Tab-separated table of N, CA, C and O in Angstrom:
chain	number	residue	atom	x	y	z
A	357	UNK	N	-16.406	8.619	14.424
A	357	UNK	CA	-17.051	9.137	13.229
A	357	UNK	C	-16.870	8.122	12.092
A	357	UNK	O	-15.887	7.410	12.038
A	358	UNK	N	-17.794	8.067	11.190
A	358	UNK	CA	-17.711	7.109	10.094
A	358	UNK	C	-16.874	7.661	8.939
A	358	UNK	O	-16.689	8.877	8.816
A	359	UNK	N	-16.386	6.781	8.110
A	359	UNK	CA	-15.600	7.181	6.945
A	359	UNK	C	-16.455	8.025	6.008
A	359	UNK	O	-16.002	9.049	5.497
A	360	UNK	N	-17.704	7.601	5.789
A	360	UNK	CA	-18.585	8.373	4.912
A	360	UNK	C	-18.808	9.789	5.448
A	360	UNK	O	-18.784	10.761	4.693
A	361	UNK	N	-19.007	9.897	6.743
A	361	UNK	CA	-19.200	11.214	7.345
A	361	UNK	C	-17.944	12.061	7.184
A	361	UNK	O	-18.020	13.252	6.865
A	362	UNK	N	-16.785	11.442	7.400
A	362	UNK	CA	-15.519	12.164	7.225
A	362	UNK	C	-15.369	12.675	5.800
A	362	UNK	O	-14.975	13.824	5.581
A	363	UNK	N	-15.695	11.833	4.826
A	363	UNK	CA	-15.581	12.249	3.425
A	363	UNK	C	-16.574	13.360	3.133
A	363	UNK	O	-16.222	14.376	2.524
A	364	UNK	N	-17.803	13.196	3.576
A	364	UNK	CA	-18.836	14.194	3.316
A	364	UNK	C	-18.474	15.544	3.941
A	364	UNK	O	-18.677	16.595	3.349
A	365	UNK	N	-17.908	15.528	5.124
A	365	UNK	CA	-17.534	16.750	5.832
A	365	UNK	C	-16.145	17.255	5.448
A	365	UNK	O	-15.625	18.163	6.094
A	366	UNK	N	-15.577	16.672	4.418
A	366	UNK	CA	-14.248	17.061	3.930
A	366	UNK	C	-13.183	16.931	5.013
A	366	UNK	O	-12.272	17.743	5.122
A	367	UNK	N	-13.319	15.891	5.822
A	367	UNK	CA	-12.349	15.638	6.883
A	367	UNK	C	-11.505	14.394	6.607
A	367	UNK	O	-10.652	14.041	7.413
A	368	UNK	N	-11.770	13.729	5.506
A	368	UNK	CA	-10.973	12.570	5.122
A	368	UNK	C	-9.918	13.042	4.136
A	368	UNK	O	-10.234	13.684	3.140
A	369	UNK	N	-8.675	12.752	4.426
A	369	UNK	CA	-7.567	13.203	3.584
A	369	UNK	C	-6.718	12.006	3.170
A	369	UNK	O	-5.912	11.523	3.971
A	370	UNK	N	-6.920	11.515	1.953
A	370	UNK	CA	-6.094	10.398	1.492
A	370	UNK	C	-4.656	10.858	1.306
A	370	UNK	O	-4.373	12.060	1.243
A	371	UNK	N	-3.778	9.885	1.242
A	371	UNK	CA	-2.372	10.210	1.032
A	371	UNK	C	-2.214	10.923	-0.308
A	371	UNK	O	-2.793	10.517	-1.316
A	372	UNK	N	-1.439	11.980	-0.307
A	372	UNK	CA	-1.231	12.760	-1.529
A	372	UNK	C	-0.453	11.949	-2.562
A	372	UNK	O	0.307	11.048	-2.226
A	373	UNK	N	-0.672	12.288	-3.826
A	373	UNK	CA	0.104	11.653	-4.888
A	373	UNK	C	1.529	12.163	-4.846
A	373	UNK	O	1.835	13.159	-4.193
A	374	UNK	N	2.377	11.498	-5.542
A	374	UNK	CA	3.785	11.907	-5.565
A	374	UNK	C	3.929	13.253	-6.250
A	374	UNK	O	3.377	13.471	-7.323
A	375	UNK	N	4.705	14.121	-5.636
A	375	UNK	CA	4.922	15.425	-6.272
A	375	UNK	C	5.900	15.296	-7.438
A	375	UNK	O	6.701	14.366	-7.499
A	376	UNK	N	5.821	16.234	-8.354
A	376	UNK	CA	6.759	16.277	-9.468
A	376	UNK	C	8.062	16.875	-8.938
A	376	UNK	O	8.059	17.915	-8.282
A	377	UNK	N	9.167	16.182	-9.206
A	377	UNK	CA	10.456	16.650	-8.713
A	377	UNK	C	10.874	17.918	-9.468
A	377	UNK	O	10.847	17.939	-10.693
A	378	UNK	N	11.261	18.967	-8.748
A	378	UNK	CA	11.715	20.191	-9.410
A	378	UNK	C	12.955	19.926	-10.275
A	378	UNK	O	13.771	19.054	-9.958
A	379	UNK	N	13.088	20.688	-11.346
A	379	UNK	CA	14.172	20.494	-12.306
A	379	UNK	C	15.545	20.574	-11.636
A	379	UNK	O	16.410	19.751	-11.908
A	380	UNK	N	15.769	21.549	-10.758
A	380	UNK	CA	17.088	21.690	-10.137
A	380	UNK	C	17.431	20.498	-9.245
A	380	UNK	O	18.563	20.025	-9.224
A	381	UNK	N	16.435	19.966	-8.552
A	381	UNK	CA	16.665	18.788	-7.724
A	381	UNK	C	16.951	17.570	-8.602
A	381	UNK	O	17.822	16.753	-8.283
A	382	UNK	N	16.231	17.433	-9.712
A	382	UNK	CA	16.455	16.326	-10.639
A	382	UNK	C	17.876	16.384	-11.209
A	382	UNK	O	18.565	15.369	-11.323
A	383	UNK	N	18.333	17.604	-11.557
A	383	UNK	CA	19.692	17.762	-12.092
A	383	UNK	C	20.745	17.399	-11.050
A	383	UNK	O	21.751	16.759	-11.372
A	384	UNK	N	20.526	17.791	-9.790
A	384	UNK	CA	21.453	17.424	-8.716
A	384	UNK	C	21.491	15.911	-8.535
A	384	UNK	O	22.555	15.326	-8.329
A	385	UNK	N	20.322	15.283	-8.621
A	385	UNK	CA	20.246	13.833	-8.473
A	385	UNK	C	20.991	13.140	-9.611
A	385	UNK	O	21.743	12.180	-9.382
A	386	UNK	N	20.794	13.616	-10.830
A	386	UNK	CA	21.486	13.026	-11.975
A	386	UNK	C	22.994	13.194	-11.854
A	386	UNK	O	23.761	12.273	-12.162
A	387	UNK	N	23.442	14.362	-11.401
A	387	UNK	CA	24.879	14.594	-11.208
A	387	UNK	C	25.434	13.654	-10.140
A	387	UNK	O	26.535	13.105	-10.287
A	388	UNK	N	24.661	13.451	-9.081
A	388	UNK	CA	25.076	12.529	-8.029
A	388	UNK	C	25.253	11.116	-8.575
A	388	UNK	O	26.272	10.463	-8.350
A	389	UNK	N	24.248	10.620	-9.317
A	389	UNK	CA	24.324	9.255	-9.831
A	389	UNK	C	25.415	9.107	-10.894
A	389	UNK	O	26.021	8.040	-11.021
A	390	UNK	N	25.699	10.164	-11.629
A	390	UNK	CA	26.799	10.111	-12.593
A	390	UNK	C	28.117	9.921	-11.855
A	390	UNK	O	28.945	9.088	-12.247
A	391	UNK	N	28.313	10.659	-10.757
A	391	UNK	CA	29.533	10.539	-9.965
A	391	UNK	C	29.622	9.154	-9.323
A	391	UNK	O	30.688	8.530	-9.322
A	392	UNK	N	28.518	8.669	-8.796
A	392	UNK	CA	28.495	7.333	-8.196
A	392	UNK	C	28.846	6.280	-9.245
A	392	UNK	O	29.603	5.341	-8.973
A	393	UNK	N	28.329	6.438	-10.459
A	393	UNK	CA	28.631	5.497	-11.543
A	393	UNK	C	30.116	5.505	-11.876
A	393	UNK	O	30.707	4.454	-12.145
A	394	UNK	N	30.724	6.689	-11.850
A	394	UNK	CA	32.158	6.785	-12.130
A	394	UNK	C	32.974	6.065	-11.055
A	394	UNK	O	33.971	5.414	-11.355
A	395	UNK	N	32.547	6.162	-9.805
A	395	UNK	CA	33.300	5.578	-8.692
A	395	UNK	C	33.031	4.082	-8.549
A	395	UNK	O	33.969	3.287	-8.403
A	396	UNK	N	31.768	3.685	-8.590
A	396	UNK	CA	31.401	2.289	-8.319
A	396	UNK	C	31.153	1.450	-9.565
A	396	UNK	O	31.090	0.228	-9.473
A	397	UNK	N	30.950	2.095	-10.680
A	397	UNK	CA	30.656	1.374	-11.912
A	397	UNK	C	29.173	1.359	-12.210
A	397	UNK	O	28.339	1.322	-11.300
A	398	UNK	N	28.857	1.388	-13.493
A	398	UNK	CA	27.453	1.485	-13.899
A	398	UNK	C	26.665	0.213	-13.587
A	398	UNK	O	25.463	0.276	-13.337
A	399	UNK	N	27.332	-0.954	-13.560
A	399	UNK	CA	26.610	-2.193	-13.257
A	399	UNK	C	26.070	-2.167	-11.827
A	399	UNK	O	24.942	-2.591	-11.575
A	400	UNK	N	26.898	-1.688	-10.893
A	400	UNK	CA	26.458	-1.591	-9.505
A	400	UNK	C	25.291	-0.614	-9.385
A	400	UNK	O	24.293	-0.902	-8.716
A	401	UNK	N	25.400	0.540	-10.023
A	401	UNK	CA	24.345	1.544	-9.959
A	401	UNK	C	23.070	1.011	-10.588
A	401	UNK	O	21.971	1.177	-10.033
A	402	UNK	N	23.181	0.339	-11.726
A	402	UNK	CA	21.995	-0.233	-12.369
A	402	UNK	C	21.313	-1.254	-11.467
A	402	UNK	O	20.085	-1.272	-11.352
A	403	UNK	N	22.121	-2.111	-10.808
A	403	UNK	CA	21.558	-3.115	-9.902
A	403	UNK	C	20.859	-2.438	-8.720
A	403	UNK	O	19.761	-2.840	-8.318
A	404	UNK	N	21.483	-1.405	-8.185
A	404	UNK	CA	20.876	-0.684	-7.064
A	404	UNK	C	19.555	-0.021	-7.483
A	404	UNK	O	18.550	-0.125	-6.773
A	405	UNK	N	19.555	0.633	-8.625
A	405	UNK	CA	18.340	1.308	-9.087
A	405	UNK	C	17.234	0.302	-9.398
A	405	UNK	O	16.055	0.568	-9.145
A	406	UNK	N	17.608	-0.861	-9.931
A	406	UNK	CA	16.623	-1.902	-10.201
A	406	UNK	C	15.955	-2.340	-8.902
A	406	UNK	O	14.729	-2.454	-8.817
A	407	UNK	N	16.772	-2.577	-7.854
A	407	UNK	CA	16.204	-2.976	-6.565
A	407	UNK	C	15.357	-1.851	-5.971
A	407	UNK	O	14.328	-2.105	-5.356
A	408	UNK	N	15.785	-0.628	-6.159
A	408	UNK	CA	14.995	0.511	-5.672
A	408	UNK	C	13.630	0.539	-6.352
A	408	UNK	O	12.614	0.839	-5.713
A	409	UNK	N	13.608	0.236	-7.643
A	409	UNK	CA	12.329	0.194	-8.375
A	409	UNK	C	11.452	-0.938	-7.864
A	409	UNK	O	10.225	-0.775	-7.765
A	410	UNK	N	12.056	-2.074	-7.527
A	410	UNK	CA	11.282	-3.179	-6.962
A	410	UNK	C	10.648	-2.781	-5.635
A	410	UNK	O	9.481	-3.081	-5.372
A	411	UNK	N	11.409	-2.075	-4.806
A	411	UNK	CA	10.891	-1.610	-3.521
A	411	UNK	C	9.771	-0.601	-3.742
A	411	UNK	O	8.728	-0.653	-3.083
A	412	UNK	N	9.965	0.300	-4.686
A	412	UNK	CA	8.937	1.298	-4.996
A	412	UNK	C	7.659	0.626	-5.495
A	412	UNK	O	6.552	1.004	-5.113
A	413	UNK	N	7.815	-0.406	-6.324
A	413	UNK	CA	6.655	-1.151	-6.823
A	413	UNK	C	5.913	-1.809	-5.660
A	413	UNK	O	4.679	-1.788	-5.597
A	414	UNK	N	6.667	-2.394	-4.723
A	414	UNK	CA	6.071	-3.015	-3.550
A	414	UNK	C	5.272	-1.981	-2.761
A	414	UNK	O	4.133	-2.232	-2.357
A	415	UNK	N	5.856	-0.799	-2.542
A	415	UNK	CA	5.157	0.268	-1.811
A	415	UNK	C	3.919	0.745	-2.563
A	415	UNK	O	2.872	0.995	-1.958
A	416	UNK	N	4.037	0.890	-3.879
A	416	UNK	CA	2.884	1.307	-4.683
A	416	UNK	C	1.737	0.309	-4.559
A	416	UNK	O	0.574	0.693	-4.429
A	417	UNK	N	2.076	-0.987	-4.599
A	417	UNK	CA	1.039	-2.011	-4.470
A	417	UNK	C	0.398	-1.946	-3.087
A	417	UNK	O	-0.820	-2.087	-2.956
A	418	UNK	N	1.214	-1.704	-2.059
A	418	UNK	CA	0.676	-1.575	-0.703
A	418	UNK	C	-0.335	-0.426	-0.638
A	418	UNK	O	-1.416	-0.573	-0.074
A	419	UNK	N	-0.001	0.712	-1.233
A	419	UNK	CA	-0.918	1.849	-1.223
A	419	UNK	C	-2.184	1.558	-2.022
A	419	UNK	O	-3.290	1.950	-1.623
A	420	UNK	N	-2.027	0.860	-3.158
A	420	UNK	CA	-3.192	0.462	-3.943
A	420	UNK	C	-4.091	-0.450	-3.107
A	420	UNK	O	-5.316	-0.282	-3.078
A	421	UNK	N	-3.478	-1.391	-2.415
A	421	UNK	CA	-4.239	-2.334	-1.590
A	421	UNK	C	-4.984	-1.591	-0.482
A	421	UNK	O	-6.135	-1.901	-0.184
A	422	UNK	N	-4.332	-0.615	0.141
A	422	UNK	CA	-4.990	0.168	1.183
A	422	UNK	C	-6.170	0.953	0.615
A	422	UNK	O	-7.205	1.088	1.260
A	423	UNK	N	-6.009	1.479	-0.599
A	423	UNK	CA	-7.119	2.178	-1.248
A	423	UNK	C	-8.281	1.243	-1.526
A	423	UNK	O	-9.445	1.599	-1.342
A	424	UNK	N	-7.960	0.050	-1.972
A	424	UNK	CA	-8.998	-0.948	-2.227
A	424	UNK	C	-9.710	-1.306	-0.922
A	424	UNK	O	-10.936	-1.401	-0.870
A	425	UNK	N	-8.920	-1.480	0.142
A	425	UNK	CA	-9.473	-1.780	1.462
A	425	UNK	C	-10.425	-0.668	1.901
A	425	UNK	O	-11.504	-0.931	2.430
A	426	UNK	N	-10.034	0.582	1.680
A	426	UNK	CA	-10.892	1.712	2.021
A	426	UNK	C	-12.218	1.611	1.263
A	426	UNK	O	-13.293	1.825	1.840
A	427	UNK	N	-12.145	1.270	-0.022
A	427	UNK	CA	-13.364	1.125	-0.813
A	427	UNK	C	-14.279	0.052	-0.259
A	427	UNK	O	-15.496	0.246	-0.176
A	428	UNK	N	-13.697	-1.067	0.151
A	428	UNK	CA	-14.500	-2.153	0.725
A	428	UNK	C	-15.140	-1.694	2.037
A	428	UNK	O	-16.324	-1.940	2.286
A	429	UNK	N	-14.360	-1.022	2.874
A	429	UNK	CA	-14.913	-0.534	4.142
A	429	UNK	C	-16.050	0.449	3.909
A	429	UNK	O	-17.053	0.439	4.639
A	430	UNK	N	-15.912	1.300	2.894
A	430	UNK	CA	-16.993	2.231	2.568
A	430	UNK	C	-18.248	1.476	2.135
A	430	UNK	O	-19.364	1.822	2.550
A	431	UNK	N	-18.074	0.467	1.301
A	431	UNK	CA	-19.231	-0.311	0.841
A	431	UNK	C	-19.900	-1.012	2.019
A	431	UNK	O	-21.137	-1.038	2.113
A	432	UNK	N	-19.107	-1.577	2.918
A	432	UNK	CA	-19.689	-2.250	4.078
A	432	UNK	C	-20.428	-1.257	4.973
A	432	UNK	O	-21.487	-1.573	5.517
A	433	UNK	N	-19.862	-0.073	5.115
A	433	UNK	CA	-20.510	0.957	5.939
A	433	UNK	C	-21.842	1.389	5.336
A	433	UNK	O	-22.822	1.594	6.056
A	434	UNK	N	-21.899	1.500	4.032
A	434	UNK	CA	-23.138	1.903	3.352
A	434	UNK	C	-24.219	0.839	3.566
A	434	UNK	O	-25.402	1.158	3.681
A	435	UNK	N	-23.812	-0.413	3.623
A	435	UNK	CA	-24.767	-1.506	3.736
A	435	UNK	C	-25.246	-1.730	5.167
A	435	UNK	O	-26.205	-2.456	5.381
A	436	UNK	N	-24.599	-1.119	6.177
A	436	UNK	CA	-25.002	-1.296	7.573
A	436	UNK	C	-26.372	-0.657	7.808
A	436	UNK	O	-26.596	0.479	7.404
A	437	UNK	N	-27.243	-1.373	8.470
A	437	UNK	CA	-28.522	-0.747	8.819
A	437	UNK	C	-28.299	0.295	9.924
A	437	UNK	O	-27.501	0.110	10.813
A	438	UNK	N	-29.003	1.386	9.805
A	438	UNK	CA	-28.861	2.458	10.811
A	438	UNK	C	-30.054	2.496	11.692
A	438	UNK	O	-31.158	2.414	11.449
């Protein structure tokens, strides 16, 4: 089946956006990182979180690139003679 047909028939499901973290989970996470900072030091935690953000940025760019690729494939499919 083609991508256009899948989209038209509501059978194409892109990856969902990131959900909003619930308040109680966010508070547990903050408490965890506070304890980790007390044990390992804030410099270590800051360095770890910085690297985590770099990894997240890399993943975000990968998803953006895949979305762009999908757009190109759709354009090429539209241009194919039937």
